[in-house]
Amino acid sequence: MSSLTIGPDTQVTLHFALKLEDGSVVDSTFDRNPATFTVGDGSLLRGFEESLFGMGAGTKDAVIIKPEQGFGQPNPSNVQEVPRDQFGEDMDLVEGLMVSFADAQKAELPGVVKCFDDKVVFVDFNHPLAGRDILFEVEIIDVQPAQASAV
């Protein structure tokens, strides 16, 4: 184990759990292999990364990530009205159903059915964790200097 602490230009191996206010687990590596990432590579949102700065191998901690540092606040303009006929007559719509659309670049764009009637369906394309405080539990296993990428 190194005595290096997490910051820019470090590679981190850790176990983590993301939990909601009620204690329900959104994601966790504690029951599988740990995750490894390089600070700044986009694997973690910036607020999650920055909460780890200064921690070293062997550190166990839990921090609350506020929406502004995590998944953001819900944006009302991300709730879209979609004509009901775009869902197909055989589709059994229910509130809370996760649906998927393709955006202009053909990437998957998931949304959640908020409400609907015979003519329109309101789909929420905000991140499901937008507006939520997230409990971020971590156990730092190792911190190493980041490997220079070959150019």
C-alpha positions as CSV (number, residue, x, y, z in Angstrom):
1,M,0.0,0.0,0.0
2,S,1.2,3.5,-0.8
3,S,1.0,6.6,1.5
4,L,-0.2,8.7,-1.5
5,T,-3.5,10.4,-1.0
6,I,-6.3,10.9,-3.6
7,G,-6.0,14.0,-5.7
8,P,-5.3,14.9,-9.3
9,D,-3.0,12.5,-11.2
10,T,-3.9,9.5,-9.0
11,Q,-5.4,6.1,-9.7
12,V,-7.8,4.9,-7.0
13,T,-9.0,1.4,-6.2
14,L,-12.0,1.4,-3.8
15,H,-15.2,-0.2,-2.7
16,F,-18.2,2.1,-2.7
17,A,-21.9,2.1,-2.1
18,L,-24.5,4.7,-3.2
19,K,-27.5,4.9,-0.9
20,L,-30.6,7.0,-0.7
21,E,-31.9,8.8,2.3
22,D,-34.0,5.7,3.3
23,G,-30.9,3.5,3.3
24,S,-31.8,1.7,0.0
25,V,-28.7,0.8,-2.0
26,V,-28.6,2.2,-5.6
27,D,-25.2,0.6,-6.4
28,S,-22.4,-1.1,-4.5
29,T,-19.1,-2.9,-5.1
30,F,-18.8,-4.2,-1.6
31,D,-20.2,-7.6,-2.7
32,R,-18.0,-7.8,-5.8
33,N,-14.7,-6.7,-7.2
34,P,-13.6,-3.2,-6.2
35,A,-13.6,-0.4,-8.8
36,T,-10.5,1.3,-10.2
37,F,-10.5,4.7,-11.8
38,T,-8.1,7.6,-12.6
39,V,-9.1,11.0,-11.1
40,G,-10.5,13.1,-13.8
41,D,-11.2,10.3,-16.3
42,G,-15.0,10.8,-16.1
43,S,-15.8,7.6,-14.3
44,L,-17.2,9.5,-11.3
45,L,-19.0,12.8,-11.2
46,R,-16.7,15.6,-10.0
47,G,-18.5,16.0,-6.7
48,F,-18.0,12.3,-5.9
49,E,-14.3,12.5,-6.9
50,E,-13.7,15.7,-4.9
51,S,-15.2,14.1,-1.8
52,L,-12.4,11.6,-1.9
53,F,-9.5,14.1,-2.1
54,G,-7.0,13.7,0.7
55,M,-8.1,10.1,1.6
56,G,-5.5,7.4,1.5
57,A,-5.4,3.6,1.4
58,G,-7.3,2.1,4.4
59,T,-9.7,5.0,4.8
60,K,-13.3,4.2,5.3
61,D,-15.8,7.1,5.2
62,A,-19.3,8.1,4.3
63,V,-20.2,11.5,2.9
64,I,-23.5,13.1,1.8
65,I,-23.3,14.2,-1.8
66,K,-25.8,17.1,-2.4
67,P,-27.6,17.2,-5.8
68,E,-25.5,20.2,-7.0
69,Q,-22.3,18.0,-6.6
70,G,-24.0,14.8,-7.8
71,F,-26.8,14.3,-10.3
72,G,-28.1,17.9,-10.3
73,Q,-31.6,19.2,-9.7
74,P,-34.5,18.1,-11.8
75,N,-35.1,20.3,-14.8
76,P,-38.8,20.8,-15.6
77,S,-38.0,21.1,-19.3
78,N,-36.8,17.5,-19.2
79,V,-40.3,16.3,-18.8
80,Q,-41.6,15.9,-22.3
81,E,-45.0,15.4,-23.8
82,V,-44.9,12.4,-26.2
83,P,-47.9,11.4,-28.4
84,R,-49.5,8.2,-27.1
85,D,-49.4,6.6,-30.6
86,Q,-45.5,6.6,-30.4
87,F,-45.7,3.8,-27.8
88,G,-47.6,1.1,-29.8
89,E,-51.0,-0.2,-28.9
90,D,-49.7,-3.3,-27.3
91,M,-47.5,-1.5,-24.8
92,D,-48.9,-1.6,-21.3
93,L,-48.1,1.9,-19.9
94,V,-47.9,2.4,-16.2
95,E,-46.6,5.3,-14.1
96,G,-43.0,4.7,-13.2
97,L,-42.3,2.6,-16.3
98,M,-38.8,3.1,-17.7
99,V,-38.9,3.6,-21.5
100,S,-36.1,4.2,-23.9
101,F,-35.8,6.4,-27.0
102,A,-33.0,7.1,-29.4
103,D,-31.7,10.7,-29.5
104,A,-30.4,12.4,-32.7
105,Q,-27.1,10.6,-32.4
106,K,-28.9,7.2,-32.0
107,A,-27.8,7.0,-28.4
108,E,-30.2,5.5,-25.9
109,L,-32.1,8.1,-23.9
110,P,-34.0,6.6,-21.0
111,G,-37.0,8.2,-19.4
112,V,-39.7,7.4,-16.8
113,V,-43.4,7.6,-17.5
114,K,-44.9,10.2,-15.2
115,C,-48.5,10.2,-16.3
116,F,-50.6,9.6,-19.5
117,D,-54.0,9.5,-21.1
118,D,-55.3,8.3,-24.4
119,K,-53.6,11.1,-26.4
120,V,-50.3,11.9,-24.6
121,V,-47.6,10.5,-22.3
122,F,-45.5,12.6,-20.1
123,V,-42.0,11.2,-19.9
124,D,-39.4,12.5,-17.4
125,F,-35.9,12.4,-18.9
126,N,-34.1,13.8,-15.8
127,H,-31.6,11.4,-14.2
128,P,-33.5,9.2,-11.7
129,L,-31.2,10.5,-8.9
130,A,-31.6,14.2,-9.8
131,G,-32.6,16.2,-6.7
132,R,-31.6,13.5,-4.3
133,D,-29.0,13.6,-1.5
134,I,-26.8,10.5,-2.0
135,L,-24.9,8.8,0.8
136,F,-21.5,7.8,-0.7
137,E,-19.8,5.1,1.4
138,V,-16.2,4.3,0.5
139,E,-13.4,2.1,1.5
140,I,-10.1,3.1,-0.2
141,I,-8.0,0.1,-1.0
142,D,-5.1,1.6,-2.9
143,V,-3.9,5.0,-4.3
144,Q,-1.2,5.1,-7.0
145,P,0.2,7.7,-9.3
146,A,-1.9,7.8,-12.5
147,Q,-0.3,6.1,-15.5
148,A,0.6,8.4,-18.3
149,S,-1.5,7.6,-21.4
150,A,0.3,6.8,-24.6
151,V,-0.3,9.4,-27.3
